[in-house]
């Protein structure tokens, strides 16, 4: 008996290349797009290790936990790292990046996270890109949590290395990811003696053996199930229309914020300004004196499939995340999340107004 997951026809190089082309269209990019067979951390780390070395001066923008990780990799590569950290409840501004260049004109690499699902903020990449381009630095962007939820335009914004993953707003698999690479970025890697080669982390291996060879032969057996899932999720986005998918995420974010405030009981948006809030996920601040983890656990006990999670690490007690990713960016899911949180808050003795929350989410959605 044939099994739908196991007995698949081989995935050809041509099919693999066609999936790359589809991902490139999603990014409106003419750059080379390389799909890597692993979670997004694979191209995120591979791109830093390829492009940065002892001669690099990197401006590393920290708006959440991923920025911290990139700084660690950059230092590990021998780069001089200038950290620009902003509070997690806000976004970085282009002016802050401009000031950093004024103080350190030697900066030749900028790493930035577009949207942070972990903190719920999003950064003005287009404006920052203008500053980075004016100084000729290489621009590295983690767009894992923004792709599908808001515009990601590496060519228009001058992004040299743009990493995406399918598991957030794209509603796809976690085991494959992609990076778009500009000509300047390839040149920087080729000139870097420390860039990984003959390694699973190596982007240059893919350049030399896949891209430059006309994408005729794959480097190793493709992650077939994940590739097919990636293709299916891009198809689903194309069928709905990328603009419509992004609009659903923007509405889900606005509705969650409005609903949380209307619910009352001291629940508040974690990111102060709506314009700094990521459309992929809405972070909320638990009422003072109430443990976010306890509230989330209670809400999930009532409905385990809701996309609710307490903040990670140091944020575990104060932050609640509503991950309205992909198919979860709907009025129904947003309302169910707020209703479950409201019930959990009521159990803690807080006064909440579920009807007001429902009216506010409905109004925000219309
Ligand atoms: C989700 C996410 C990733 C991928 O990491 P996972 O924890 O494995 O999902 C990378 N960067 C950012 C900004 C993300 O939000």
CSV table of C-alpha atoms and ligand atoms in Angstrom, one decimal:
chain,number,residue,atom,x,y,z
A,1,UNK,CA,0.0,0.0,0.0
A,2,UNK,CA,1.5,3.4,-0.9
A,3,UNK,CA,1.8,5.9,1.8
A,4,UNK,CA,1.2,9.6,1.0
A,5,UNK,CA,4.3,10.8,3.0
A,6,UNK,CA,6.7,8.0,2.3
A,7,UNK,CA,6.3,6.8,-1.2
A,8,UNK,CA,6.9,10.0,-3.0
A,9,UNK,CA,8.4,10.4,-6.5
A,10,UNK,CA,11.9,11.9,-6.4
A,11,UNK,CA,12.0,15.7,-6.2
A,12,UNK,CA,14.0,16.8,-9.2
A,13,UNK,CA,16.5,19.6,-9.4
A,14,UNK,CA,14.1,21.4,-11.8
A,15,UNK,CA,11.3,21.1,-9.3
A,16,UNK,CA,13.5,22.4,-6.5
A,17,UNK,CA,14.6,25.4,-8.7
A,18,UNK,CA,10.9,26.1,-9.5
A,19,UNK,CA,10.1,26.3,-5.8
A,20,UNK,CA,13.0,28.7,-5.3
A,21,UNK,CA,11.6,30.9,-8.2
A,22,UNK,CA,8.2,31.0,-6.5
A,23,UNK,CA,9.8,32.1,-3.2
A,24,UNK,CA,11.7,34.8,-5.1
A,25,UNK,CA,8.4,36.0,-6.5
A,26,UNK,CA,7.0,36.2,-3.0
A,27,UNK,CA,9.9,38.5,-2.2
A,28,UNK,CA,9.7,40.5,-5.4
A,29,UNK,CA,13.4,39.9,-5.8
A,30,UNK,CA,15.7,39.5,-8.8
A,31,UNK,CA,18.5,38.3,-6.4
A,32,UNK,CA,19.5,34.7,-6.1
A,33,UNK,CA,17.3,32.9,-3.7
A,34,UNK,CA,18.8,29.8,-2.0
A,35,UNK,CA,16.6,27.4,-0.2
A,36,UNK,CA,18.3,25.8,2.8
A,37,UNK,CA,17.3,22.5,4.3
A,38,UNK,CA,16.8,23.4,7.9
A,39,UNK,CA,15.0,25.7,10.2
A,40,UNK,CA,15.6,29.5,9.6
A,41,UNK,CA,18.5,29.5,12.1
A,42,UNK,CA,20.5,27.6,9.4
A,43,UNK,CA,20.6,30.4,6.8
A,44,UNK,CA,20.6,33.0,9.6
A,45,UNK,CA,23.8,31.6,11.0
A,46,UNK,CA,25.2,30.6,7.6
A,47,UNK,CA,24.8,34.1,6.2
A,48,UNK,CA,26.6,35.8,9.2
A,49,UNK,CA,29.5,33.3,9.2
A,50,UNK,CA,29.9,33.8,5.4
A,51,UNK,CA,29.7,37.5,5.3
A,52,UNK,CA,31.4,38.6,8.5
A,53,UNK,CA,35.0,38.1,9.8
A,54,UNK,CA,37.8,39.8,11.7
A,55,UNK,CA,37.8,42.7,9.3
A,56,UNK,CA,34.1,43.4,9.8
A,57,UNK,CA,32.6,46.2,11.9
A,58,UNK,CA,29.0,45.3,12.5
A,59,UNK,CA,26.2,47.4,13.8
A,60,UNK,CA,23.9,44.8,15.4
A,61,UNK,CA,20.4,46.1,16.2
A,62,UNK,CA,18.8,44.4,19.2
A,63,UNK,CA,15.0,44.6,19.4
A,64,UNK,CA,14.5,41.1,20.9
A,65,UNK,CA,16.2,37.8,21.5
A,66,UNK,CA,17.3,37.1,17.9
A,67,UNK,CA,19.3,40.3,17.7
A,68,UNK,CA,21.2,39.1,20.8
A,69,UNK,CA,22.0,35.8,19.1
A,70,UNK,CA,23.3,37.5,15.9
A,71,UNK,CA,25.7,39.6,18.0
A,72,UNK,CA,27.0,36.4,19.6
A,73,UNK,CA,27.6,34.8,16.1
A,74,UNK,CA,29.2,38.0,14.8
A,75,UNK,CA,31.7,38.2,17.8
A,76,UNK,CA,32.4,34.5,17.3
A,77,UNK,CA,33.4,35.2,13.7
A,78,UNK,CA,35.9,37.8,14.9
A,79,UNK,CA,33.9,40.9,13.9
A,80,UNK,CA,33.9,44.1,15.9
A,81,UNK,CA,30.3,44.5,17.1
A,82,UNK,CA,28.6,47.7,18.0
A,83,UNK,CA,25.3,46.8,19.7
A,84,UNK,CA,22.3,49.1,19.3
A,85,UNK,CA,19.7,47.9,21.8
A,86,UNK,CA,16.3,49.4,22.1
A,87,UNK,CA,13.6,48.4,24.7
A,88,UNK,CA,11.5,45.5,23.6
A,89,UNK,CA,8.3,47.5,23.8
A,90,UNK,CA,9.4,49.8,21.0
A,91,UNK,CA,11.1,49.7,17.6
A,92,UNK,CA,14.5,51.1,16.4
A,93,UNK,CA,14.4,54.3,14.3
A,94,UNK,CA,16.3,55.2,11.2
A,95,UNK,CA,17.7,58.2,13.1
A,96,UNK,CA,19.2,55.9,15.7
A,97,UNK,CA,20.9,53.9,12.9
A,98,UNK,CA,22.1,57.2,11.3
A,99,UNK,CA,23.6,58.3,14.6
A,100,UNK,CA,25.4,55.0,15.0
A,101,UNK,CA,27.0,55.5,11.5
A,102,UNK,CA,28.0,59.1,12.5
A,103,UNK,CA,29.7,57.8,15.6
A,104,UNK,CA,31.3,54.8,13.9
A,105,UNK,CA,31.8,55.5,10.2
A,106,UNK,CA,33.8,52.2,9.9
A,107,UNK,CA,30.5,50.2,10.1
A,108,UNK,CA,30.4,47.9,7.0
A,109,UNK,CA,27.7,45.4,8.1
A,110,UNK,CA,24.3,45.9,9.6
A,111,UNK,CA,22.2,43.1,11.1
A,112,UNK,CA,18.5,43.8,11.9
A,113,UNK,CA,15.5,41.7,12.7
A,114,UNK,CA,12.4,43.0,10.8
A,115,UNK,CA,9.7,41.7,13.1
A,116,UNK,CA,10.2,39.8,16.3
A,117,UNK,CA,7.5,37.3,17.1
A,118,UNK,CA,9.1,36.9,20.6
A,119,UNK,CA,8.6,40.6,21.5
A,120,UNK,CA,5.9,41.6,19.0
A,121,UNK,CA,7.6,44.6,17.5
A,122,UNK,CA,8.5,45.5,13.9
A,123,UNK,CA,11.1,47.8,12.6
A,124,UNK,CA,11.1,50.4,9.7
A,125,UNK,CA,13.3,48.5,7.3
A,126,UNK,CA,12.7,50.7,4.3
A,127,UNK,CA,13.9,53.8,6.1
A,128,UNK,CA,16.8,52.0,7.8
A,129,UNK,CA,17.8,50.5,4.4
A,130,UNK,CA,18.2,54.0,3.0
A,131,UNK,CA,20.7,54.9,5.7
A,132,UNK,CA,22.6,51.6,5.3
A,133,UNK,CA,22.8,52.0,1.6
A,134,UNK,CA,24.0,55.6,1.9
A,135,UNK,CA,27.0,54.3,3.9
A,136,UNK,CA,27.6,51.3,1.6
A,137,UNK,CA,27.4,48.7,4.4
A,138,UNK,CA,26.1,45.2,3.8
A,139,UNK,CA,22.5,44.8,5.1
A,140,UNK,CA,21.4,41.5,6.7
A,141,UNK,CA,17.8,41.1,7.6
A,142,UNK,CA,15.9,38.4,9.5
A,143,UNK,CA,12.4,38.5,7.9
A,144,UNK,CA,11.3,35.2,9.3
A,145,UNK,CA,8.4,36.7,11.3
A,146,UNK,CA,7.5,39.4,8.8
A,147,UNK,CA,7.2,37.5,5.5
A,148,UNK,CA,3.5,36.9,4.8
A,149,UNK,CA,2.4,39.4,7.5
A,150,UNK,CA,3.8,42.6,6.1
A,151,UNK,CA,5.7,43.7,3.0
A,152,UNK,CA,9.3,42.3,2.7
A,153,UNK,CA,11.1,43.9,-0.3
A,154,UNK,CA,14.8,43.1,-0.3
A,155,UNK,CA,15.5,44.7,-3.7
A,156,UNK,CA,13.5,48.0,-3.0
A,157,UNK,CA,15.1,48.3,0.4
A,158,UNK,CA,18.6,47.4,-0.5
A,159,UNK,CA,18.8,44.3,1.7
A,160,UNK,CA,21.8,42.1,0.7
A,161,UNK,CA,20.9,39.0,2.8
A,162,UNK,CA,17.2,38.5,3.5
A,163,UNK,CA,16.3,35.3,5.5
A,164,UNK,CA,12.8,33.9,5.6
A,165,UNK,CA,11.2,30.9,7.1
A,166,UNK,CA,7.7,29.5,6.3
A,167,UNK,CA,6.5,28.5,9.8
A,168,UNK,CA,5.1,31.9,10.9
A,169,UNK,CA,2.8,34.0,8.8
A,170,UNK,CA,3.3,31.8,5.7
A,171,UNK,CA,1.5,29.0,7.6
A,172,UNK,CA,4.1,26.5,6.2
A,173,UNK,CA,6.7,24.0,7.4
A,174,UNK,CA,9.5,24.8,9.8
A,175,UNK,CA,12.2,22.6,8.3
A,176,UNK,CA,13.1,24.6,5.2
A,177,UNK,CA,14.0,28.2,4.8
A,178,UNK,CA,15.4,30.6,2.3
A,179,UNK,CA,17.8,33.5,1.8
A,180,UNK,CA,18.0,36.0,-1.0
A,181,UNK,CA,21.6,37.0,-1.7
A,182,UNK,CA,22.7,40.2,-3.6
A,183,UNK,CA,25.8,40.3,-5.8
A,184,UNK,CA,27.6,42.4,-3.2
A,185,UNK,CA,26.9,39.8,-0.6
A,186,UNK,CA,28.3,37.0,-2.8
A,187,UNK,CA,31.4,39.1,-3.4
A,188,UNK,CA,31.8,39.8,0.3
A,189,UNK,CA,31.6,36.0,1.0
A,190,UNK,CA,34.0,35.1,-1.7
A,191,UNK,CA,36.5,37.5,-0.3
A,192,UNK,CA,36.1,36.1,3.2
A,193,UNK,CA,38.7,33.4,4.0
A,194,UNK,CA,36.7,32.4,7.1
A,195,UNK,CA,33.4,31.8,5.2
A,196,UNK,CA,32.2,28.2,5.7
A,197,UNK,CA,33.0,25.9,2.7
A,198,UNK,CA,32.2,22.2,2.3
A,199,UNK,CA,29.9,22.6,5.2
A,200,UNK,CA,26.2,22.4,5.9
A,201,UNK,CA,26.3,26.0,6.9
A,202,UNK,CA,27.9,27.1,3.6
A,203,UNK,CA,26.1,29.4,1.3
A,204,UNK,CA,29.2,29.5,-1.0
A,205,UNK,CA,28.8,25.8,-1.6
A,206,UNK,CA,25.3,26.5,-3.0
A,207,UNK,CA,26.6,29.4,-5.1
A,208,UNK,CA,29.4,27.4,-6.7
A,209,UNK,CA,27.8,24.1,-7.1
A,210,UNK,CA,24.1,25.0,-7.6
A,211,UNK,CA,23.6,28.6,-8.7
A,212,UNK,CA,26.7,28.9,-10.9
A,213,UNK,CA,26.1,25.5,-12.3
A,214,UNK,CA,22.7,26.6,-13.7
A,215,UNK,CA,20.8,24.8,-10.9
A,216,UNK,CA,21.1,21.4,-12.6
A,217,UNK,CA,22.3,19.2,-9.7
A,218,UNK,CA,21.5,19.4,-6.0
A,219,UNK,CA,24.2,19.2,-3.4
A,220,UNK,CA,22.5,16.5,-1.4
A,221,UNK,CA,19.1,14.8,-1.2
A,222,UNK,CA,16.4,17.4,-0.9
A,223,UNK,CA,14.2,17.5,2.2
A,224,UNK,CA,11.3,16.3,0.1
A,225,UNK,CA,8.3,16.6,2.5
A,226,UNK,CA,9.4,20.0,3.6
A,227,UNK,CA,9.9,21.2,0.0
A,228,UNK,CA,6.5,20.0,-1.0
A,229,UNK,CA,5.0,21.7,2.0
A,230,UNK,CA,6.8,24.9,1.2
A,231,UNK,CA,5.5,24.8,-2.3
A,232,UNK,CA,1.9,24.1,-1.0
A,233,UNK,CA,2.1,27.0,1.4
A,234,UNK,CA,3.3,29.4,-1.3
A,235,UNK,CA,0.5,28.2,-3.6
A,236,UNK,CA,-2.0,28.8,-0.8
A,237,UNK,CA,-0.7,32.3,-0.4
A,238,UNK,CA,-0.8,33.0,-4.1
A,239,UNK,CA,-4.4,31.7,-4.3
A,240,UNK,CA,-5.5,34.0,-1.6
A,241,UNK,CA,-3.2,36.8,-2.8
A,242,UNK,CA,-0.2,38.0,-0.8
A,243,UNK,CA,-1.9,41.4,-0.1
A,244,UNK,CA,-5.0,39.7,1.3
A,245,UNK,CA,-2.9,37.5,3.5
A,246,UNK,CA,-0.9,40.5,4.8
A,247,UNK,CA,-4.2,42.4,5.4
A,248,UNK,CA,-5.5,39.6,7.5
A,249,UNK,CA,-2.4,39.8,9.7
A,250,UNK,CA,-2.6,43.5,10.0
A,251,UNK,CA,-6.3,43.2,11.0
A,252,UNK,CA,-5.6,40.4,13.5
A,253,UNK,CA,-2.9,42.6,15.2
A,254,UNK,CA,-5.2,45.6,15.4
A,255,UNK,CA,-8.2,43.6,16.6
A,256,UNK,CA,-6.1,41.8,19.3
A,257,UNK,CA,-4.8,45.1,20.6
A,258,UNK,CA,-8.2,46.8,20.6
A,259,UNK,CA,-9.9,43.7,22.1
A,260,UNK,CA,-7.3,43.4,24.9
A,261,UNK,CA,-7.7,47.0,25.9
A,262,UNK,CA,-11.5,46.7,25.8
A,263,UNK,CA,-11.4,43.5,27.8
A,264,UNK,CA,-10.0,45.5,30.7
A,265,UNK,CA,-8.7,43.9,33.9
A,266,UNK,CA,-5.3,45.6,33.4
A,267,UNK,CA,-4.4,43.7,30.2
A,268,UNK,CA,-2.4,46.0,27.9
A,269,UNK,CA,-0.5,45.8,24.6
A,270,UNK,CA,3.1,45.1,25.3
A,271,UNK,CA,4.3,47.3,22.4
A,272,UNK,CA,3.3,50.8,23.3
A,273,UNK,CA,2.7,52.3,19.8
A,274,UNK,CA,0.4,50.5,17.3
A,275,UNK,CA,2.8,51.4,14.5
A,276,UNK,CA,5.7,49.5,16.2
A,277,UNK,CA,3.6,46.4,16.7
A,278,UNK,CA,4.2,43.4,14.4
A,279,UNK,CA,1.3,42.1,12.4
A,280,UNK,CA,2.4,38.5,12.8
A,281,UNK,CA,1.9,38.2,16.6
A,282,UNK,CA,0.5,40.5,19.3
A,283,UNK,CA,2.2,40.6,22.6
A,284,UNK,CA,0.3,41.7,25.7
A,285,UNK,CA,1.4,42.7,29.2
A,286,UNK,CA,-0.3,40.6,31.9
A,287,UNK,CA,-2.1,42.6,34.6
A,288,UNK,CA,0.2,43.6,37.4
A,289,UNK,CA,0.5,41.0,40.1
A,290,UNK,CA,-0.8,38.2,37.7
A,291,UNK,CA,1.7,35.7,36.3
A,292,UNK,CA,1.4,35.5,32.5
A,293,UNK,CA,2.4,31.8,32.4
A,294,UNK,CA,-0.4,31.0,34.8
A,295,UNK,CA,-3.0,32.9,32.7
A,296,UNK,CA,-1.9,31.2,29.5
A,297,UNK,CA,-1.9,27.8,31.1
A,298,UNK,CA,-5.4,28.3,32.4
A,299,UNK,CA,-6.6,29.6,29.0
A,300,UNK,CA,-5.0,26.6,27.2
A,301,UNK,CA,-6.5,24.2,29.7
A,302,UNK,CA,-9.9,25.4,28.5
A,303,UNK,CA,-8.9,25.3,24.8
A,304,UNK,CA,-5.5,23.7,24.0
A,305,UNK,CA,-5.4,24.6,20.3
A,306,UNK,CA,-5.4,28.4,20.8
A,307,UNK,CA,-2.2,30.1,19.6
A,308,UNK,CA,-1.4,31.5,23.0
A,309,UNK,CA,2.0,31.3,24.6
A,310,UNK,CA,3.7,33.1,27.6
A,311,UNK,CA,6.8,35.1,26.8
A,312,UNK,CA,10.2,33.4,26.7
A,313,UNK,CA,13.0,33.7,29.2
A,314,UNK,CA,12.9,36.9,31.3
A,315,UNK,CA,9.5,37.8,29.8
A,316,UNK,CA,7.8,34.6,31.0
A,317,UNK,CA,6.0,36.2,33.9
A,318,UNK,CA,4.9,39.5,32.3
A,319,UNK,CA,4.2,38.7,28.6
A,320,UNK,CA,1.4,36.9,26.8
A,321,UNK,CA,1.8,36.2,23.0
A,322,UNK,CA,-1.1,35.8,20.7
A,323,UNK,CA,0.5,34.2,17.6
A,324,UNK,CA,-2.0,34.9,14.9
A,325,UNK,CA,0.1,33.2,12.2
A,326,UNK,CA,-1.2,32.3,8.8
A,327,UNK,CA,-4.5,30.5,9.1
A,328,UNK,CA,-4.9,31.8,12.7
A,329,UNK,CA,-5.1,35.4,11.5
A,330,UNK,CA,-9.0,35.4,11.7
A,331,UNK,CA,-11.6,37.2,13.7
A,332,UNK,CA,-12.7,33.9,15.2
A,333,UNK,CA,-9.3,32.9,16.5
A,334,UNK,CA,-8.6,36.4,17.9
A,335,UNK,CA,-11.9,36.5,19.7
A,336,UNK,CA,-11.4,33.0,21.1
A,337,UNK,CA,-8.0,33.9,22.4
A,338,UNK,CA,-9.3,37.0,24.2
A,339,UNK,CA,-12.3,35.1,25.5
A,340,UNK,CA,-10.0,32.4,27.0
A,341,UNK,CA,-7.7,35.0,28.5
A,342,UNK,CA,-10.7,36.9,29.9
A,343,UNK,CA,-12.0,33.7,31.5
A,344,UNK,CA,-8.6,33.0,33.0
A,345,UNK,CA,-8.4,36.6,34.3
A,346,UNK,CA,-11.9,36.3,35.8
A,347,UNK,CA,-10.7,33.2,37.7
A,348,UNK,CA,-7.9,35.4,39.1
A,349,UNK,CA,-10.6,37.7,40.5
A,350,UNK,CA,-10.2,40.4,37.8
A,351,UNK,CA,-13.1,42.2,36.4
A,352,UNK,CA,-13.3,41.9,32.6
A,353,UNK,CA,-15.8,42.9,29.9
A,354,UNK,CA,-16.0,40.2,27.3
A,355,UNK,CA,-18.8,41.9,25.3
A,356,UNK,CA,-16.7,45.1,25.0
A,357,UNK,CA,-13.8,43.0,23.8
A,358,UNK,CA,-16.0,41.4,21.2
A,359,UNK,CA,-17.3,44.7,20.0
A,360,UNK,CA,-13.8,46.1,19.8
A,361,UNK,CA,-12.4,43.2,17.8
A,362,UNK,CA,-15.3,43.3,15.4
A,363,UNK,CA,-15.0,47.0,14.9
A,364,UNK,CA,-11.2,46.8,14.3
A,365,UNK,CA,-11.8,44.1,11.8
A,366,UNK,CA,-14.5,45.9,9.8
B,1,LIG,C1,10.5,32.6,14.8
B,1,LIG,C2,11.6,33.4,14.4
B,1,LIG,C3,12.8,32.7,13.9
B,1,LIG,C4,12.9,31.2,13.8
B,1,LIG,O1,13.1,30.7,15.0
B,1,LIG,P1,12.2,29.5,15.7
B,1,LIG,O2,12.3,29.8,17.2
B,1,LIG,O3,12.9,28.2,15.4
B,1,LIG,O4,10.8,29.5,15.2
B,1,LIG,C5,13.9,33.5,13.6
B,1,LIG,N1,13.8,34.9,13.7
B,1,LIG,C6,12.7,35.5,14.2
B,1,LIG,C7,12.8,37.0,14.3
B,1,LIG,C8,11.6,34.8,14.5
B,1,LIG,O5,10.6,35.4,15.0
